[in-house]
Structures are given as structure tokens and as C-alpha cells.
GROMACS .gro file of C-alpha atoms in nm:
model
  380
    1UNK     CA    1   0.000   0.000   0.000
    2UNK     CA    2   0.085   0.349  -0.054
    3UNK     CA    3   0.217   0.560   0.232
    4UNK     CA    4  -0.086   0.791   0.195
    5UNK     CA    5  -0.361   0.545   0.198
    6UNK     CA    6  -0.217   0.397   0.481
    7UNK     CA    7  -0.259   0.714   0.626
    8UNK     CA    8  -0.578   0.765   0.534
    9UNK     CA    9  -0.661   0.400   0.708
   10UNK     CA   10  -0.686   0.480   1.062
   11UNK     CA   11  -1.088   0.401   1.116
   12UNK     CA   12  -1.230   0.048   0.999
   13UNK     CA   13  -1.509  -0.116   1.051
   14UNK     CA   14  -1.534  -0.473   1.076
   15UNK     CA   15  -1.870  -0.638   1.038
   16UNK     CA   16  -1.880  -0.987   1.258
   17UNK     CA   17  -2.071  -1.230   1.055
   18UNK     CA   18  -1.978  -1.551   1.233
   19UNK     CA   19  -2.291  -1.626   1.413
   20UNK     CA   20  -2.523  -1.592   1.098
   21UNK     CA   21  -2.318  -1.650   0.801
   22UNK     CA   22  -2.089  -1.876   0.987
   23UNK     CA   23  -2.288  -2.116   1.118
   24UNK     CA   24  -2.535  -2.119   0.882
   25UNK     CA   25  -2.324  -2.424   0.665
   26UNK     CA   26  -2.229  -2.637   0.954
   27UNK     CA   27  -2.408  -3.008   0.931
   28UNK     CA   28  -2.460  -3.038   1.300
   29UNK     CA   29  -2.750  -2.857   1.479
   30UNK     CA   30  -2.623  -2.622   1.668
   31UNK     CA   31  -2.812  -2.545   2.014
   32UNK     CA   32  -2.986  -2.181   2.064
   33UNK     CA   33  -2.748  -2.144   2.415
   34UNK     CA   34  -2.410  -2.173   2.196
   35UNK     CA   35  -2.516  -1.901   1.961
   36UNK     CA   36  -2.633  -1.698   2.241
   37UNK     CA   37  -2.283  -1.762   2.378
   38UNK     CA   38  -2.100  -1.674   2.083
   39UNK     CA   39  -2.286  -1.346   2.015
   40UNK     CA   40  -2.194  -1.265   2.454
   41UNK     CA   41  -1.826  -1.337   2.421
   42UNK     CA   42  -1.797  -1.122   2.052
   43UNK     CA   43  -2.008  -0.869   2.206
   44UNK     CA   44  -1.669  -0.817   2.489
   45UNK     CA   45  -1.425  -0.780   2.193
   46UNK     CA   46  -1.502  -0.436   2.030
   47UNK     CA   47  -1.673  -0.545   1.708
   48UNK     CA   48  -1.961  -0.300   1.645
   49UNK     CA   49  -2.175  -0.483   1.435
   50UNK     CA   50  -2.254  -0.855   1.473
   51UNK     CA   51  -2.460  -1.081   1.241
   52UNK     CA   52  -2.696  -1.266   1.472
   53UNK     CA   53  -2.913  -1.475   1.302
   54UNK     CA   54  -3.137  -1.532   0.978
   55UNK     CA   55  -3.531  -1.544   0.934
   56UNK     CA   56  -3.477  -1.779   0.606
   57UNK     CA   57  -3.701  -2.102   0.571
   58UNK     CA   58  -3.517  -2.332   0.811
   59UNK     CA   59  -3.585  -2.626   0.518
   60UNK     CA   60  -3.371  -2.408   0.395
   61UNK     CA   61  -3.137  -2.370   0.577
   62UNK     CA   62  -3.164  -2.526   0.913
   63UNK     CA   63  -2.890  -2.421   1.125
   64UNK     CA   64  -3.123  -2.098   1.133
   65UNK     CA   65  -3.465  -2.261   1.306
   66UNK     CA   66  -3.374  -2.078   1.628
   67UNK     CA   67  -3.305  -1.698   1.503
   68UNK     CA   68  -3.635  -1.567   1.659
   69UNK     CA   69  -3.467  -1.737   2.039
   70UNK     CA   70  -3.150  -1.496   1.980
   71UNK     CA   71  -3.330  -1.206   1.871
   72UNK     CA   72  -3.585  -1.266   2.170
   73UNK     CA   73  -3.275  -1.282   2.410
   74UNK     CA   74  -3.054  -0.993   2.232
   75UNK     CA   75  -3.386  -0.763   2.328
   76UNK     CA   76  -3.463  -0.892   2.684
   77UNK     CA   77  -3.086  -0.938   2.836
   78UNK     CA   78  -2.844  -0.765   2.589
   79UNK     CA   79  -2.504  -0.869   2.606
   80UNK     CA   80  -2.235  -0.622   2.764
   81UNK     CA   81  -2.024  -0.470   2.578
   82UNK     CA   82  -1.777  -0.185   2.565
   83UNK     CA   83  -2.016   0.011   2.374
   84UNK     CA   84  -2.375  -0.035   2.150
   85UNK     CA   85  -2.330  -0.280   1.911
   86UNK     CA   86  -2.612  -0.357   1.590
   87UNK     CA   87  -2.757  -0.669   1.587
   88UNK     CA   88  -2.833  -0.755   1.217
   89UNK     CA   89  -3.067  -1.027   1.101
   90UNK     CA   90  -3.093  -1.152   0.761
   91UNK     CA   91  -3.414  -1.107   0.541
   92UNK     CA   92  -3.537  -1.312   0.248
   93UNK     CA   93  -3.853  -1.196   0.200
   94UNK     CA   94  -4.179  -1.064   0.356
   95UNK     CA   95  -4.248  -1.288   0.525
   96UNK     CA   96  -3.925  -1.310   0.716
   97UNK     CA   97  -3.975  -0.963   0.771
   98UNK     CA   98  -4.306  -1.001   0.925
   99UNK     CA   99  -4.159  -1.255   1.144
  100UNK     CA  100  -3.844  -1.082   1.245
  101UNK     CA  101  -4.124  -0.785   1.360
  102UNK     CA  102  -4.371  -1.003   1.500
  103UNK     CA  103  -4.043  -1.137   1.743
  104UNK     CA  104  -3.924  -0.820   1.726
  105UNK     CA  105  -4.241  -0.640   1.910
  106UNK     CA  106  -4.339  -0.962   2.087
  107UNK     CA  107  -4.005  -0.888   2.288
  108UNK     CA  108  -4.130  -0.527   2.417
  109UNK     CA  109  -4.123  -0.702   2.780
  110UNK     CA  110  -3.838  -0.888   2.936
  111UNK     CA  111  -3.836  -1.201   3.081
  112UNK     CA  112  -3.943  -1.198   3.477
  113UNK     CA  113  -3.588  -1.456   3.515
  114UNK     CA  114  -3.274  -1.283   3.439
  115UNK     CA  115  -3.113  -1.431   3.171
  116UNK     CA  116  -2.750  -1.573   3.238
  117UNK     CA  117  -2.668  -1.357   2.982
  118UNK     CA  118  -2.691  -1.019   3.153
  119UNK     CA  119  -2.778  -0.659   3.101
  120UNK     CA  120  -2.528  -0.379   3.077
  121UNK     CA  121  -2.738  -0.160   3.281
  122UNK     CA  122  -2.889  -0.086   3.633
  123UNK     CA  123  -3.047  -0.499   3.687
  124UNK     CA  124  -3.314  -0.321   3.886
  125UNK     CA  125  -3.418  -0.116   3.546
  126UNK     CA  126  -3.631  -0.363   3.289
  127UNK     CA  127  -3.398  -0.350   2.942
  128UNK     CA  128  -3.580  -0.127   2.708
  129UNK     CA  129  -3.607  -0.327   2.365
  130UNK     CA  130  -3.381  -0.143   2.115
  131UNK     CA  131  -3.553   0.043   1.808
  132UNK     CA  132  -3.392  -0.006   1.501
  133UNK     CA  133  -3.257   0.287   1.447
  134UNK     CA  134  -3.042   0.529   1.221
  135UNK     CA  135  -2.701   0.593   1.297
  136UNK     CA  136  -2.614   0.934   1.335
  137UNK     CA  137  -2.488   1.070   0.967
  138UNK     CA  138  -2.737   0.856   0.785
  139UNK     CA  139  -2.904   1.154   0.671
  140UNK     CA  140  -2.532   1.274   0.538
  141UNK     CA  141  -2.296   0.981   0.512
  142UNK     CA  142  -2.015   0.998   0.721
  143UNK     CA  143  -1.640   1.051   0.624
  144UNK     CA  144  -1.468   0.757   0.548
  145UNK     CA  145  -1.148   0.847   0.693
  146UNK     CA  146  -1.118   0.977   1.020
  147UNK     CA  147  -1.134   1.305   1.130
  148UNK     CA  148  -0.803   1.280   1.341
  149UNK     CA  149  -0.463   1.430   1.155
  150UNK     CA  150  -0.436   1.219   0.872
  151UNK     CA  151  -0.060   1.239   0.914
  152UNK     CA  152  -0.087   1.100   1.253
  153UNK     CA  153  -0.098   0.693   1.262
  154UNK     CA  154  -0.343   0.515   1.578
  155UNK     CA  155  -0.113   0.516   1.892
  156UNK     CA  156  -0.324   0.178   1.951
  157UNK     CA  157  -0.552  -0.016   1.670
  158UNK     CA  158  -0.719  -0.194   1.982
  159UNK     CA  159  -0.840   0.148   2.150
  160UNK     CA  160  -1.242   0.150   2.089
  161UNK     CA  161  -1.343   0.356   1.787
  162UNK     CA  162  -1.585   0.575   1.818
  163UNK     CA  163  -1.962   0.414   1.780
  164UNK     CA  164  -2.183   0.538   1.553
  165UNK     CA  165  -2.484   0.407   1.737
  166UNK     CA  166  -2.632   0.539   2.012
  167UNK     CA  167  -2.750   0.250   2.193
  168UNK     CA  168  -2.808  -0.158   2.136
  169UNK     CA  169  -2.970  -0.166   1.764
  170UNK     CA  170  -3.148  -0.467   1.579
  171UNK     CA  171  -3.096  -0.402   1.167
  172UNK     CA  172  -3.198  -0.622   0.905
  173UNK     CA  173  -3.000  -0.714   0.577
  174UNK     CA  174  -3.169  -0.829   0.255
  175UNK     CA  175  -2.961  -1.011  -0.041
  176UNK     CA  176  -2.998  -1.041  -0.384
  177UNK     CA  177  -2.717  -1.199  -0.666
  178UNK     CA  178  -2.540  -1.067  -0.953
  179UNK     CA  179  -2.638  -1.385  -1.164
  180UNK     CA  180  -2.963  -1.482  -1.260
  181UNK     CA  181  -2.817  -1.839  -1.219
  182UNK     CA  182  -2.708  -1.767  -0.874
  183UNK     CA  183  -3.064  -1.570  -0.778
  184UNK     CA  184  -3.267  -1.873  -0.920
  185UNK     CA  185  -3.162  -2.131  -0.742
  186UNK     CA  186  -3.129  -1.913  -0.443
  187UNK     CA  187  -3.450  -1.791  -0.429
  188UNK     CA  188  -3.630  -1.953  -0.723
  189UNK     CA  189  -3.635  -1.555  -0.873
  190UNK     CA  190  -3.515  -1.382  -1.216
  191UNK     CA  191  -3.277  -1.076  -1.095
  192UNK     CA  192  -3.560  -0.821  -1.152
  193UNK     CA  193  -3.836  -1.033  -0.944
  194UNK     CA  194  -3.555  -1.003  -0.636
  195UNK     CA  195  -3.517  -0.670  -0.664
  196UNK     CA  196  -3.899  -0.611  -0.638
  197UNK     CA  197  -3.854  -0.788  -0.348
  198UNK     CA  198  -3.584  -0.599  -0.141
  199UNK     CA  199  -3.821  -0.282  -0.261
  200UNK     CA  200  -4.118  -0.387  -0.046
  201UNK     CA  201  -3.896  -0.504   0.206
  202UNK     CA  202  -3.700  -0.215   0.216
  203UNK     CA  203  -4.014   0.009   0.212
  204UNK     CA  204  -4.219  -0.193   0.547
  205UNK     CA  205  -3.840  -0.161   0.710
  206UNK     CA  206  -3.793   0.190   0.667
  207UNK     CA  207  -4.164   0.255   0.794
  208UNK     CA  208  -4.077   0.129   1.112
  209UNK     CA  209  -3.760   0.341   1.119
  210UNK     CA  210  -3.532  -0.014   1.122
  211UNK     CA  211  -3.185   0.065   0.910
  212UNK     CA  212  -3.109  -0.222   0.651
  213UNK     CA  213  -2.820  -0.408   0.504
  214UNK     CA  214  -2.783  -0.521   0.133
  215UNK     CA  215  -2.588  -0.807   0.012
  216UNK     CA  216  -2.485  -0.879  -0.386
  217UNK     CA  217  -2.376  -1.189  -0.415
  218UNK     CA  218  -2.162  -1.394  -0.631
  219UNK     CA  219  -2.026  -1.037  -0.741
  220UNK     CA  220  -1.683  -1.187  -0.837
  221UNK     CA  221  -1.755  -1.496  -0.951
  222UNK     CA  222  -2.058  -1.755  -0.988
  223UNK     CA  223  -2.054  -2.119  -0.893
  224UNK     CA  224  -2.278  -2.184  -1.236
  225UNK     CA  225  -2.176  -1.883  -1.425
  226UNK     CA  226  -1.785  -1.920  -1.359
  227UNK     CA  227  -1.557  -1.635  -1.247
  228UNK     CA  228  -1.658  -1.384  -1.493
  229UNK     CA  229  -1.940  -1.145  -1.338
  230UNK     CA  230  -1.985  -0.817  -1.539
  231UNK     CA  231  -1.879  -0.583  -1.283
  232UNK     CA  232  -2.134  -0.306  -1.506
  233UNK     CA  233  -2.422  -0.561  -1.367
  234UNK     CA  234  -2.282  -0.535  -1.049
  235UNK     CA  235  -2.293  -0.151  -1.012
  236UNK     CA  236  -2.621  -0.158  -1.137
  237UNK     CA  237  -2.769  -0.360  -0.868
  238UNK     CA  238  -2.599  -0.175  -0.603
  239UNK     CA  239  -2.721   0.119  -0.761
  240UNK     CA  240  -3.015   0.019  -0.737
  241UNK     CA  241  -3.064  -0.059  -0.355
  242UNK     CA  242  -2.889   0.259  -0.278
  243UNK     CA  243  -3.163   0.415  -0.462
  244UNK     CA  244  -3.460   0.237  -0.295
  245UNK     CA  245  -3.309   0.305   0.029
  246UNK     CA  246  -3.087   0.075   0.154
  247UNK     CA  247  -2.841   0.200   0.384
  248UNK     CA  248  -2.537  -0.035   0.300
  249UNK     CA  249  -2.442  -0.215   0.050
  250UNK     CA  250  -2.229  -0.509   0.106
  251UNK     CA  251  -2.031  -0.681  -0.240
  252UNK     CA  252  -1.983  -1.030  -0.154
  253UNK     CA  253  -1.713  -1.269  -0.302
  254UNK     CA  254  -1.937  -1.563  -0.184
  255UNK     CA  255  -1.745  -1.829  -0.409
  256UNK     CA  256  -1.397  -1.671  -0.288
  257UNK     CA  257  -1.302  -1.658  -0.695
  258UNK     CA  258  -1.200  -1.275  -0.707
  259UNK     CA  259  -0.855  -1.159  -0.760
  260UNK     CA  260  -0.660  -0.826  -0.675
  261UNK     CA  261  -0.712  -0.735  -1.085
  262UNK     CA  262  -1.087  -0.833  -1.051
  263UNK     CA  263  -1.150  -0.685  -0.704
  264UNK     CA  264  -0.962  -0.334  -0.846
  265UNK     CA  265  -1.163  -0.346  -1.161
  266UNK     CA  266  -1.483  -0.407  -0.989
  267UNK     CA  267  -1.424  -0.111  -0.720
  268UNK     CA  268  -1.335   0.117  -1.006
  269UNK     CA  269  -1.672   0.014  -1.186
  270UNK     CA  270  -1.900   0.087  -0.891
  271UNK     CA  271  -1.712   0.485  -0.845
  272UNK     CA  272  -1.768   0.491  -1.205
  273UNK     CA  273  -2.161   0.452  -1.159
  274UNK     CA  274  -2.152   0.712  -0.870
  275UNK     CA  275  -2.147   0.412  -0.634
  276UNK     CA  276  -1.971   0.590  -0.348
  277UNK     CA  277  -1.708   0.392  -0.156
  278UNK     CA  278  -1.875   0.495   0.172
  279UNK     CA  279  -2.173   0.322   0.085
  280UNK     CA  280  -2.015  -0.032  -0.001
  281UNK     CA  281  -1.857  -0.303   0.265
  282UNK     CA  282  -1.657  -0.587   0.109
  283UNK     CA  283  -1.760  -0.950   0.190
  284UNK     CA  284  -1.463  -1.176   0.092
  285UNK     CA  285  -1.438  -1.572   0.142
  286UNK     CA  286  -1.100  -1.739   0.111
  287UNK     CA  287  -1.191  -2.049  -0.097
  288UNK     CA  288  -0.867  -1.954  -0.292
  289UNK     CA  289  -0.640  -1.807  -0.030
  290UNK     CA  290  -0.712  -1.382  -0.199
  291UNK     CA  291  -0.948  -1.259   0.075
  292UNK     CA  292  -0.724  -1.083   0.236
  293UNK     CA  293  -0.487  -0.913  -0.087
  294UNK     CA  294  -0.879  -0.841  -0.193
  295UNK     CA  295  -0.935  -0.641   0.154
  296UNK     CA  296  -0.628  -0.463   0.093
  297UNK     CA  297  -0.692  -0.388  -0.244
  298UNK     CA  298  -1.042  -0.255  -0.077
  299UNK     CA  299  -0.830  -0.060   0.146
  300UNK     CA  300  -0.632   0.156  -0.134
  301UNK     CA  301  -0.982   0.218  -0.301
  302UNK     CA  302  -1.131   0.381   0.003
  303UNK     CA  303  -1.365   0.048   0.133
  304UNK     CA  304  -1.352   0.149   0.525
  305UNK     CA  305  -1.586  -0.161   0.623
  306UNK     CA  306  -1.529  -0.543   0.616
  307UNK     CA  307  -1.722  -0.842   0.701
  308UNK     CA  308  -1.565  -1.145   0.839
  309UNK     CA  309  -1.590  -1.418   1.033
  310UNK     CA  310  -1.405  -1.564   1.406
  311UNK     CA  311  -1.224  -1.867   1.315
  312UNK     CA  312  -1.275  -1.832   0.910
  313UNK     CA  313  -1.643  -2.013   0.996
  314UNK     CA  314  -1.882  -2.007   0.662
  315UNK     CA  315  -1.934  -2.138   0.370
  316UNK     CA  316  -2.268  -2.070   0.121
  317UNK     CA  317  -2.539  -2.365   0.099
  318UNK     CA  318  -2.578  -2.261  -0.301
  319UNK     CA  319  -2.224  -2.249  -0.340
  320UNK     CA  320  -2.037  -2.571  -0.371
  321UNK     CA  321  -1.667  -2.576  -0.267
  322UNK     CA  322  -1.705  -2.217  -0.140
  323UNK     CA  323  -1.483  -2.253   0.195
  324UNK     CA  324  -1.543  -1.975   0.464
  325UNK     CA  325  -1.514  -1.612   0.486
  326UNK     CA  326  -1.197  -1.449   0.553
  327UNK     CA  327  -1.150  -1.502   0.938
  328UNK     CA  328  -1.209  -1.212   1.160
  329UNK     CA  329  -0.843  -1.272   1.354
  330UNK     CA  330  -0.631  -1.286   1.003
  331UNK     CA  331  -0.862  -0.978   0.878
  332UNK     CA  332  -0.752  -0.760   1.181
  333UNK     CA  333  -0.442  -0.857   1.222
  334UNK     CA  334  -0.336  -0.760   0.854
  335UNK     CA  335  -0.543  -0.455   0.901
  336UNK     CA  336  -0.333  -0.347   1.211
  337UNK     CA  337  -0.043  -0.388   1.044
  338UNK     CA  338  -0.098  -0.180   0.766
  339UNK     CA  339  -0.175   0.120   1.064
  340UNK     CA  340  -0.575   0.031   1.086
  341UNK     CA  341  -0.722   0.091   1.352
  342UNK     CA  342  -1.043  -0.101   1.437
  343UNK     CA  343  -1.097  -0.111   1.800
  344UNK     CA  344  -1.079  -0.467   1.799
  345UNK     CA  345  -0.925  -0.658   2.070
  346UNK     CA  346  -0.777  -0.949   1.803
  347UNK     CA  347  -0.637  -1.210   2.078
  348UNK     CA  348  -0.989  -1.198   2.255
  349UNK     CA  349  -1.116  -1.281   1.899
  350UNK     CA  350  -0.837  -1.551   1.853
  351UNK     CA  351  -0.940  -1.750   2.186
  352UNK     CA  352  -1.323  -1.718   2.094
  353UNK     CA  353  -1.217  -1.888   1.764
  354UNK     CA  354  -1.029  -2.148   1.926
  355UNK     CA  355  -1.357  -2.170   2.151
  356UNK     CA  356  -1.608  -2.168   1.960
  357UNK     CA  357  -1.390  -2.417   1.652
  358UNK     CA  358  -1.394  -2.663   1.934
  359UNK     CA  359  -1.725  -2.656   2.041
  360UNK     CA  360  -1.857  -2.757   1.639
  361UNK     CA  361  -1.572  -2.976   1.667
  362UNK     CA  362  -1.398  -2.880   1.328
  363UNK     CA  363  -1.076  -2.735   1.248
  364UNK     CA  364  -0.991  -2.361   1.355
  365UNK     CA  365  -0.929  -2.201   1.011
  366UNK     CA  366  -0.773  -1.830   1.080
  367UNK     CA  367  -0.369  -1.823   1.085
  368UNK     CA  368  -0.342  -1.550   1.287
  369UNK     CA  369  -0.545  -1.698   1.553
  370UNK     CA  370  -0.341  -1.977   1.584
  371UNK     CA  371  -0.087  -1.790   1.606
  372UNK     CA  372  -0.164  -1.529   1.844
  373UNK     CA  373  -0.288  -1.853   2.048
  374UNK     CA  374   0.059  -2.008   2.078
  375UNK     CA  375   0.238  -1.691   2.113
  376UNK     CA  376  -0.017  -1.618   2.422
  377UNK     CA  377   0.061  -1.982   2.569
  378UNK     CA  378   0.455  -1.929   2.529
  379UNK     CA  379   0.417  -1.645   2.688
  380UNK     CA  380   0.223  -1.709   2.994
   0.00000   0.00000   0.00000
């Protein structure tokens, strides 16, 4: 990287998608009180925004069945954390959307038995369930760099960033594809019929002031229409959910096929069709070991938010071979050392992923974790 978009690094924003996007291809049911445990212990770490859970058909996708449980818990005994953290929940259609707001307002009234999962604030005051809010700046979006000297490099890229949100917030996030391959046998819809879609969903959502997510998937390569997605189709759909309202767009890699020439050329499309990069998140798997040259050719182009995953967990259920998503601990880690800061604690996120690896009994996939982890044992 250049010295001056180093510079120009200091604030990013990494979007924790382990509990939804990470679990949601592991072939063993996975019970409500481990999720609810995951979300608790990456609520402690300094991420901002967490992925929590998915109101998809659990035939579907099964690993899902129990998203209304965490959402129920999230609003009657929010984790503690350093500061408020958005809870996101994934949206098919309408009728996941009436279901995440029937659980959603069903909620209004804690439990009557604390939760073991306990309440930041005074345990004598009943938790007040979050509205889904705007962040402040939604009106004007918010500078992508910080507003610190830009000469000046973070003293520490562990120190808590500054949050955006005033308190606890749930948010949905609604996907669509860049394939009308991908989008048919992902939703049994034509490109166009999806879109219609994310525009009702997008209008009920904003009428009950929640702030939503979009996802376009398969927007560097397609498991049945190979690694060659028009990045002009691209731009268009993100264009096009900026437009009906969506907050955020995030461009996913789901197959993990992009390169640093195809991730550049794509980025360069999207400012080209007035896409702002302050709008746009990059969602990279590492199915081919390029997530994380594709985050740092993000970086140079002005992306300022990242999703990822503790422990590289993932995978897509439409996507054969697609491995995981770039692990939250190697994502970090190489964002650090390029002078990012993040306010993410990454050996808290390296012993969750060593945690939570072991409790679905598969391999921990992030480097760095493993890493950190026997640097931390030497050391003690």
C-alpha cells in the first residue's frame, strides 16, 4: 500500500458475521445457548456490528430454526459490551420480515428470570427493547477516513473507535445476486423479481424506522456462471438498492473466486456509476487463499468496512466448494499492520475462535489466531 492510503486507514469497521453467516453451513444442529454464547463473548471484543441470526425457511437452511430465540434474548438481556453494538438479522422476504417484527415487538417485555446472559445496565431497570434505528450521519454519510490528523498513525488499533450508534440496535439485511443463475436457485427468482422484493422489504423496514443491510452476491464470480461477473451488472444492482433506500451495501465474493485485478476493476466500476465507496462493505471468502490481498486492495480504493468471520467459519449452501469467509483474527491482524485501527481486541477474537472451533468440533481455520494462540501460551 501506498504511504498515503495507509494514512488515510486509521478508522475500519469490521462487520462480525460468524454467528449468521458462519454457522449457517455447519451439518450439525447447533443449540440456541451456543449461539447466544457466541454473540456474549464477541459482544466483549469491540466489534460493532454482529450478524446474529437469519429469518430464512429453516428447510432451507436449518442451522437458522432458532433466530427468533436470539433475537428474543438480544432484546430482553443484551449482552455487555464496551459500547452499542447492531444486531443484524438476515431477510429473504416478507415474510421473514413479518416474522423478524412479530419477534421483534413480541419482545417489548423482558423475561421476569434474568437471563445468564446479563444486562449492561442498572439490573433493577427492565432493558428497554432497542428500536432499530439510524445511525447518526445517515441523513449525510459519514467521512470515510477519520477526522483525526491524517498524518498521525493510531497510537493503539485496539483502543475502541468511536460508535456510531447510540445504543443496542437490531438491523436487518436483505440479499440479492449478480447472476440470474445464482438468484434462481437461491430464491427460485429472475434478478428483476428479487429486486422487487428488497423494494417492499425495504419500504415496510424503513416505515418502522429499522436501518437495513444489502448483500450482492456472487459479485466476483458464480458457482454456475464461472468467475466472470460483469462488474457493469454489479454496479447496477448496487445502484439500485442505494436508490430504494438501503443504507449499505455489502459486495460479496461468496465463491472466494476474485482476484486483486478483478477486485480493483470491480471497485473502479462501482465509483464509475456514482457508487460511493462509503456506501459499499466488502464481503470476501478465502476459498482460494485472496481474501485478504482483496481487503487490501479494498483498502487503497477507500472500502472502510469489512465483514468477516471468528475462526474463518462459513461457507454458502448454493455455493459448492465455497470454503469460509476471511477469518475475523487474520482480517484484523493484517489490518493493524498496515496502521488500521479497528478497536478490535484481536487475541480476545483468537481465543473465541479457538472456543467456539472446538465446540462444532472442526478445524480452527484463521492463521493468525493460531498464532496469536501459541504466542499467548509461550508467553504465559
Amino acid at each position: 500500500m501506498s504511504t498515503t492510503s495507509r494514512r488515510r486507514a486509521e478508522e475500519v469497521r469490521v462487520v462480525e458475521v460468524g454467528p449468521r453467516d458462519g454457522l449457517q453451513n455447519e451439518k450439525t444442529s447447533i443449540p440456541l445457548r451456543t449461539k447466544l454464547e457466541l454473540i456474549r463473548r464477541l459482544s466483549k471484543t469491540g466489534v460493532r456490528d454482529i450478524e446474529a441470526g437469519s429469518f430464512v425457511s429453516p428447510k432451507w437452511v436449518p442451522q437458522m430454526e432458532n433466530s427468533a430465540g436470539v433475537l428474543n434474548d438480544l432484546l430482553g438481556h443484551p449482552p455487555s459490551s464496551p459500547f452499542p453494538i447492531a444486531y443484524n438479522f438476515l431477510i429473504p422476504n416478507i415474510k421473514g420480515l413479518q416474522k423478524f417484527l412479530a419477534g421483534k415487538e413480541g419482545a417489548s417485555e423482558p423475561d421476569s428470570e434474568p437471563a445468564p446472559i446479563t444486562s449492561p445496565q442498572d439490573p433493577n431497570t427492565p432493558p428497554t427493547p432497542p428500536p432499530s434505528p439510524k445511525r447518526d450521519g445517515d441523513d449525510e454519510p459519514a467521512p470515510i477516513t477519520s477526522t483525526e490528523d491524517p498524518n498521525e498513525m493510531p497510537s493503539d488499533p485496539n483502543e475502541p473507535l468511536k460508535s456510531s450508534i447510540q445504543k443496542h440496535a437490531v438491523e436487518i439485511s436483505l440479499f440479492t445476486a449478480a447472476t440470474e443463475a445464482f438468484s434462481r436457485a437461491n430464491t427460485n427468482r429472475t434478478i428483476a423479481e428479487s429486486l422487487e422484493e428488497c423494494k417492499a422489504i425495504v419500504s415496510l423496514a424503513k416505515s418502522k424506522d429499522i436501518r437495513v443491510r444489502g448483500y450482492v452476491s456472487v459479485a466476483l464470480g458464480c458457482p454456475y456462471e464461472g468467475p466472470d461477473v460483469a462488474p457493469s451488472k454489479v454496479a447496477e444492482i448496487t445502484a439500485s438498492l442505494l436508490e430504494m433506500g438501503v443504507d449499505e451495501v455489502s459486495v460479496a465474493d461468496t465463491t472466494g473466486m476474485g482476484t486483486a485485478l478483478k477486485t480493483q476493476e470491480l471497485l473502479k466500476t462501482l465509483v464509475a456509476a456514482g457508487v460511493s465507496t462509503k456506501d459499499i462493505a466488502l464481503h470476501l471468502h478465502d476459498t482460494f487463499g485472496q481474501a485478504l490481498v482483496n481487503a487490501v486492495v479494498g483498502l487503497e480504493h477507500g472500502v472502510r468496512t469489512f465483514d468477516s468471520s471468528v475462526a474463518g467459519l462459513g461457507g454458502c449452501p448454493f455455493s459448492k466448494g465455497a470454503t469460509g469467509n476471511v477469518a475475523t483474527e487474520d482480517l484484523v491482524h493484517c489490518l493493524h499492520g498496515l496502521g488500521a485501527r479497528t478497536g478490535v481486541d484481536v487475541e480476545k477474537v483468537a481465543k473465541i475462535g479457538a472456543w467456539i472451533s472446538k465446540e462444532l468440533g472442526r478445524e480452527n481455520d484463521s492463521r493468525a489466531g493460531k498464532a496469536l494462540l501459541a504466542r499467548m501460551k509461550a508467553g504465559s
